[in-house]
């Protein structure tokens, strides 16, 4: 009976600590997003577009699911990209579009965040790069350059769902058994959290 009560207490403490750690992580990311978004808006108002793009990029990279600040940062980057494209400032337009696309793939997990925007981004990036390729004489016409770039960007760069699940499960197992080892120093816990750490890294690499 005493063993059962102790086991329940250990499990309860482990869950509480894991939830607290997840909460601290989300709080830190949310704070990073708020600070970066505020700085980005300030620079946008001042016309410091390169700095604004950098800060909005930081918002997207500090990914928090369902964050309204990410949507606002993406909206601002899309508006800037469209403005630069209309003004024929193609390098800055390309920077805006590629910033969104790259950050979305960098923060991918089971899905790519903001995946609905990827086809549009691919199209705009391909159109701008096609102009550059024609200008440099690397392709015969814009359509050829466009099709070439779309072929490159339309490949499946989505993460493996299987290895993503493995990575997430291994990470929480790793955290859980570290907590268990702190509460009750058994050798088997060391073995399990070391193994979980290896599986976690492997899952991240293969995903």
mmCIF file of C-alpha atoms in Angstrom:
data_model
loop_
_atom_site.group_PDB
_atom_site.id
_atom_site.type_symbol
_atom_site.label_atom_id
_atom_site.label_comp_id
_atom_site.label_asym_id
_atom_site.label_seq_id
_atom_site.Cartn_x
_atom_site.Cartn_y
_atom_site.Cartn_z
ATOM 1 C CA UNK A 1 0.000 0.000 0.000
ATOM 2 C CA UNK A 2 2.796 2.377 0.924
ATOM 3 C CA UNK A 3 4.571 1.614 -2.369
ATOM 4 C CA UNK A 4 1.394 2.415 -4.319
ATOM 5 C CA UNK A 5 0.963 5.741 -2.530
ATOM 6 C CA UNK A 6 4.632 6.590 -3.141
ATOM 7 C CA UNK A 7 4.345 5.690 -6.852
ATOM 8 C CA UNK A 8 1.263 7.886 -7.230
ATOM 9 C CA UNK A 9 3.045 10.768 -5.516
ATOM 10 C CA UNK A 10 6.052 10.399 -7.816
ATOM 11 C CA UNK A 11 3.829 10.321 -10.913
ATOM 12 C CA UNK A 12 1.858 13.342 -9.676
ATOM 13 C CA UNK A 13 5.036 15.308 -8.951
ATOM 14 C CA UNK A 14 6.452 14.343 -12.365
ATOM 15 C CA UNK A 15 3.326 15.557 -14.179
ATOM 16 C CA UNK A 16 3.272 18.822 -12.188
ATOM 17 C CA UNK A 17 6.939 19.528 -12.946
ATOM 18 C CA UNK A 18 6.512 18.666 -16.658
ATOM 19 C CA UNK A 19 3.477 20.975 -16.921
ATOM 20 C CA UNK A 20 5.361 23.778 -15.148
ATOM 21 C CA UNK A 21 8.329 23.368 -17.511
ATOM 22 C CA UNK A 22 6.050 23.471 -20.556
ATOM 23 C CA UNK A 23 4.341 26.563 -19.143
ATOM 24 C CA UNK A 24 7.665 28.332 -18.572
ATOM 25 C CA UNK A 25 8.747 27.503 -22.131
ATOM 26 C CA UNK A 26 5.508 28.851 -23.616
ATOM 27 C CA UNK A 27 5.769 31.968 -21.463
ATOM 28 C CA UNK A 28 9.346 32.593 -22.618
ATOM 29 C CA UNK A 29 8.424 32.150 -26.289
ATOM 30 C CA UNK A 30 5.362 34.384 -25.899
ATOM 31 C CA UNK A 31 7.489 37.091 -24.291
ATOM 32 C CA UNK A 32 10.043 36.828 -27.126
ATOM 33 C CA UNK A 33 7.235 37.179 -29.658
ATOM 34 C CA UNK A 34 5.757 40.232 -27.933
ATOM 35 C CA UNK A 35 9.128 41.998 -27.658
ATOM 36 C CA UNK A 36 10.085 41.226 -31.266
ATOM 37 C CA UNK A 37 6.686 42.206 -32.654
ATOM 38 C CA UNK A 38 6.720 45.532 -30.778
ATOM 39 C CA UNK A 39 10.199 46.312 -32.090
ATOM 40 C CA UNK A 40 9.148 45.308 -35.611
ATOM 41 C CA UNK A 41 6.115 47.586 -35.590
ATOM 42 C CA UNK A 42 8.230 50.494 -34.295
ATOM 43 C CA UNK A 43 10.801 50.020 -37.073
ATOM 44 C CA UNK A 44 8.037 49.642 -39.649
ATOM 45 C CA UNK A 45 6.587 53.003 -38.651
ATOM 46 C CA UNK A 46 10.049 54.591 -38.898
ATOM 47 C CA UNK A 47 10.649 53.091 -42.338
ATOM 48 C CA UNK A 48 13.474 50.841 -41.099
ATOM 49 C CA UNK A 49 12.272 47.984 -43.244
ATOM 50 C CA UNK A 50 15.276 45.678 -42.910
ATOM 51 C CA UNK A 51 15.065 45.827 -39.116
ATOM 52 C CA UNK A 52 11.298 45.338 -39.225
ATOM 53 C CA UNK A 53 11.717 42.218 -41.370
ATOM 54 C CA UNK A 54 14.317 40.870 -38.934
ATOM 55 C CA UNK A 55 12.034 41.356 -35.923
ATOM 56 C CA UNK A 56 8.998 39.855 -37.646
ATOM 57 C CA UNK A 57 11.195 36.887 -38.556
ATOM 58 C CA UNK A 58 12.007 36.446 -34.850
ATOM 59 C CA UNK A 59 8.291 36.418 -34.053
ATOM 60 C CA UNK A 60 7.718 33.574 -36.507
ATOM 61 C CA UNK A 61 10.740 31.618 -35.296
ATOM 62 C CA UNK A 62 9.574 31.793 -31.655
ATOM 63 C CA UNK A 63 6.632 29.631 -32.720
ATOM 64 C CA UNK A 64 3.684 29.336 -30.333
ATOM 65 C CA UNK A 65 0.628 27.455 -31.690
ATOM 66 C CA UNK A 66 -2.383 29.718 -32.339
ATOM 67 C CA UNK A 67 -0.384 32.872 -31.550
ATOM 68 C CA UNK A 68 -2.127 36.007 -32.928
ATOM 69 C CA UNK A 69 1.238 37.790 -33.077
ATOM 70 C CA UNK A 70 2.521 35.284 -35.639
ATOM 71 C CA UNK A 71 -0.448 36.000 -37.884
ATOM 72 C CA UNK A 72 0.143 39.751 -37.538
ATOM 73 C CA UNK A 73 3.861 39.396 -38.260
ATOM 74 C CA UNK A 74 3.124 37.300 -41.345
ATOM 75 C CA UNK A 75 0.507 39.805 -42.540
ATOM 76 C CA UNK A 76 3.019 42.640 -42.202
ATOM 77 C CA UNK A 77 5.678 40.697 -44.101
ATOM 78 C CA UNK A 78 3.244 39.842 -46.902
ATOM 79 C CA UNK A 79 2.179 43.505 -47.153
ATOM 80 C CA UNK A 80 5.819 44.600 -47.283
ATOM 81 C CA UNK A 81 6.599 41.977 -49.908
ATOM 82 C CA UNK A 82 3.724 43.156 -52.078
ATOM 83 C CA UNK A 83 4.768 46.795 -51.650
ATOM 84 C CA UNK A 84 8.381 46.098 -52.607
ATOM 85 C CA UNK A 85 7.290 44.013 -55.572
ATOM 86 C CA UNK A 86 5.040 46.822 -56.838
ATOM 87 C CA UNK A 87 7.920 49.266 -56.372
ATOM 88 C CA UNK A 88 10.185 46.880 -58.323
ATOM 89 C CA UNK A 89 12.429 46.427 -55.299
ATOM 90 C CA UNK A 90 12.621 42.730 -55.971
ATOM 91 C CA UNK A 91 15.443 41.860 -53.576
ATOM 92 C CA UNK A 92 13.533 43.234 -50.592
ATOM 93 C CA UNK A 93 10.317 41.570 -51.777
ATOM 94 C CA UNK A 94 12.176 38.265 -52.054
ATOM 95 C CA UNK A 95 13.564 38.751 -48.541
ATOM 96 C CA UNK A 96 10.033 39.167 -47.143
ATOM 97 C CA UNK A 97 8.609 36.121 -48.885
ATOM 98 C CA UNK A 98 11.586 33.886 -48.149
ATOM 99 C CA UNK A 99 11.613 35.005 -44.509
ATOM 100 C CA UNK A 100 8.082 33.696 -44.040
ATOM 101 C CA UNK A 101 8.690 30.489 -45.972
ATOM 102 C CA UNK A 102 11.963 29.647 -44.243
ATOM 103 C CA UNK A 103 10.641 30.344 -40.747
ATOM 104 C CA UNK A 104 7.616 28.125 -41.372
ATOM 105 C CA UNK A 105 9.787 25.182 -42.365
ATOM 106 C CA UNK A 106 12.167 25.812 -39.458
ATOM 107 C CA UNK A 107 9.281 25.637 -36.943
ATOM 108 C CA UNK A 108 7.570 22.632 -38.538
ATOM 109 C CA UNK A 109 6.453 19.757 -36.319
ATOM 110 C CA UNK A 110 3.641 17.353 -37.221
ATOM 111 C CA UNK A 111 2.600 19.941 -39.791
ATOM 112 C CA UNK A 112 4.123 23.058 -41.316
ATOM 113 C CA UNK A 113 2.651 26.126 -39.530
ATOM 114 C CA UNK A 114 0.858 28.410 -41.979
ATOM 115 C CA UNK A 115 1.046 25.733 -44.677
ATOM 116 C CA UNK A 116 -1.867 27.323 -46.578
ATOM 117 C CA UNK A 117 0.407 30.257 -47.491
ATOM 118 C CA UNK A 118 3.229 28.102 -48.878
ATOM 119 C CA UNK A 119 1.832 27.788 -52.467
ATOM 120 C CA UNK A 120 1.417 31.584 -52.688
ATOM 121 C CA UNK A 121 4.916 32.179 -51.321
ATOM 122 C CA UNK A 122 6.370 29.631 -53.742
ATOM 123 C CA UNK A 123 4.662 31.395 -56.639
ATOM 124 C CA UNK A 124 5.917 34.862 -55.697
ATOM 125 C CA UNK A 125 9.465 33.659 -54.980
ATOM 126 C CA UNK A 126 9.588 31.744 -58.266
ATOM 127 C CA UNK A 127 8.315 34.758 -60.226
ATOM 128 C CA UNK A 128 10.946 37.082 -58.730
ATOM 129 C CA UNK A 129 13.795 34.604 -59.147
ATOM 130 C CA UNK A 130 12.724 33.940 -62.737
ATOM 131 C CA UNK A 131 13.242 37.608 -63.570
ATOM 132 C CA UNK A 132 16.725 37.453 -62.074
ATOM 133 C CA UNK A 133 17.586 34.293 -64.019
ATOM 134 C CA UNK A 134 16.456 35.867 -67.296
ATOM 135 C CA UNK A 135 18.401 39.039 -66.518
ATOM 136 C CA UNK A 136 21.566 36.988 -65.848
ATOM 137 C CA UNK A 137 21.037 34.975 -69.038
ATOM 138 C CA UNK A 138 20.703 31.684 -67.183
ATOM 139 C CA UNK A 139 17.313 30.818 -68.717
ATOM 140 C CA UNK A 140 15.673 31.720 -72.002
ATOM 141 C CA UNK A 141 12.471 33.280 -70.662
ATOM 142 C CA UNK A 142 10.517 33.993 -67.496
ATOM 143 C CA UNK A 143 8.243 30.948 -67.874
ATOM 144 C CA UNK A 144 11.231 28.626 -68.067
ATOM 145 C CA UNK A 145 12.762 30.209 -64.975
ATOM 146 C CA UNK A 146 9.435 30.161 -63.133
ATOM 147 C CA UNK A 147 8.814 26.480 -63.869
ATOM 148 C CA UNK A 148 12.367 25.641 -62.803
ATOM 149 C CA UNK A 149 12.009 27.406 -59.457
ATOM 150 C CA UNK A 150 8.543 25.991 -58.809
ATOM 151 C CA UNK A 151 9.922 22.521 -59.449
ATOM 152 C CA UNK A 152 12.578 23.091 -56.802
ATOM 153 C CA UNK A 153 10.231 24.551 -54.182
ATOM 154 C CA UNK A 154 7.300 22.207 -54.736
ATOM 155 C CA UNK A 155 9.213 19.174 -53.519
ATOM 156 C CA UNK A 156 7.932 17.613 -50.344
ATOM 157 C CA UNK A 157 9.919 19.109 -47.484
ATOM 158 C CA UNK A 158 7.289 18.178 -44.894
ATOM 159 C CA UNK A 159 8.531 16.409 -41.790
ATOM 160 C CA UNK A 160 8.007 12.704 -41.258
ATOM 161 C CA UNK A 161 4.970 12.345 -39.019
ATOM 162 C CA UNK A 162 6.318 9.087 -37.578
ATOM 163 C CA UNK A 163 9.700 10.515 -36.574
ATOM 164 C CA UNK A 164 8.068 13.717 -35.314
ATOM 165 C CA UNK A 165 5.897 11.646 -32.953
ATOM 166 C CA UNK A 166 8.951 9.643 -31.873
ATOM 167 C CA UNK A 167 10.929 12.851 -31.189
ATOM 168 C CA UNK A 168 8.154 14.440 -29.118
ATOM 169 C CA UNK A 169 7.485 11.249 -27.144
ATOM 170 C CA UNK A 170 11.198 10.714 -26.498
ATOM 171 C CA UNK A 171 11.635 14.319 -25.352
ATOM 172 C CA UNK A 172 8.889 14.082 -22.728
ATOM 173 C CA UNK A 173 10.132 10.651 -21.662
ATOM 174 C CA UNK A 174 13.583 12.178 -21.225
ATOM 175 C CA UNK A 175 12.198 15.024 -19.078
ATOM 176 C CA UNK A 176 9.983 12.669 -17.092
ATOM 177 C CA UNK A 177 12.756 10.260 -16.174
ATOM 178 C CA UNK A 178 15.117 13.080 -15.211
ATOM 179 C CA UNK A 179 12.456 14.217 -12.747
ATOM 180 C CA UNK A 180 11.975 10.633 -11.516
ATOM 181 C CA UNK A 181 15.728 10.296 -11.012
ATOM 182 C CA UNK A 182 15.799 13.541 -9.018
ATOM 183 C CA UNK A 183 12.967 12.281 -6.799
ATOM 184 C CA UNK A 184 14.163 8.686 -6.505
ATOM 185 C CA UNK A 185 17.727 7.991 -7.633
ATOM 186 C CA UNK A 186 17.484 4.604 -9.283
ATOM 187 C CA UNK A 187 20.076 3.492 -11.827
ATOM 188 C CA UNK A 188 17.399 2.353 -14.264
ATOM 189 C CA UNK A 189 16.119 5.950 -14.521
ATOM 190 C CA UNK A 190 19.554 7.126 -15.665
ATOM 191 C CA UNK A 191 19.608 4.440 -18.348
ATOM 192 C CA UNK A 192 16.109 5.345 -19.574
ATOM 193 C CA UNK A 193 16.649 9.115 -19.755
ATOM 194 C CA UNK A 194 19.997 8.647 -21.553
ATOM 195 C CA UNK A 195 18.327 6.316 -24.060
ATOM 196 C CA UNK A 196 15.420 8.750 -24.474
ATOM 197 C CA UNK A 197 17.853 11.584 -25.136
ATOM 198 C CA UNK A 198 19.532 9.584 -27.928
ATOM 199 C CA UNK A 199 16.155 8.638 -29.437
ATOM 200 C CA UNK A 200 15.036 12.290 -29.229
ATOM 201 C CA UNK A 201 18.090 13.530 -31.141
ATOM 202 C CA UNK A 202 17.705 10.742 -33.687
ATOM 203 C CA UNK A 203 14.030 11.612 -34.185
ATOM 204 C CA UNK A 204 14.847 15.304 -34.688
ATOM 205 C CA UNK A 205 17.473 14.431 -37.281
ATOM 206 C CA UNK A 206 15.300 11.972 -39.227
ATOM 207 C CA UNK A 207 12.099 14.036 -39.044
#
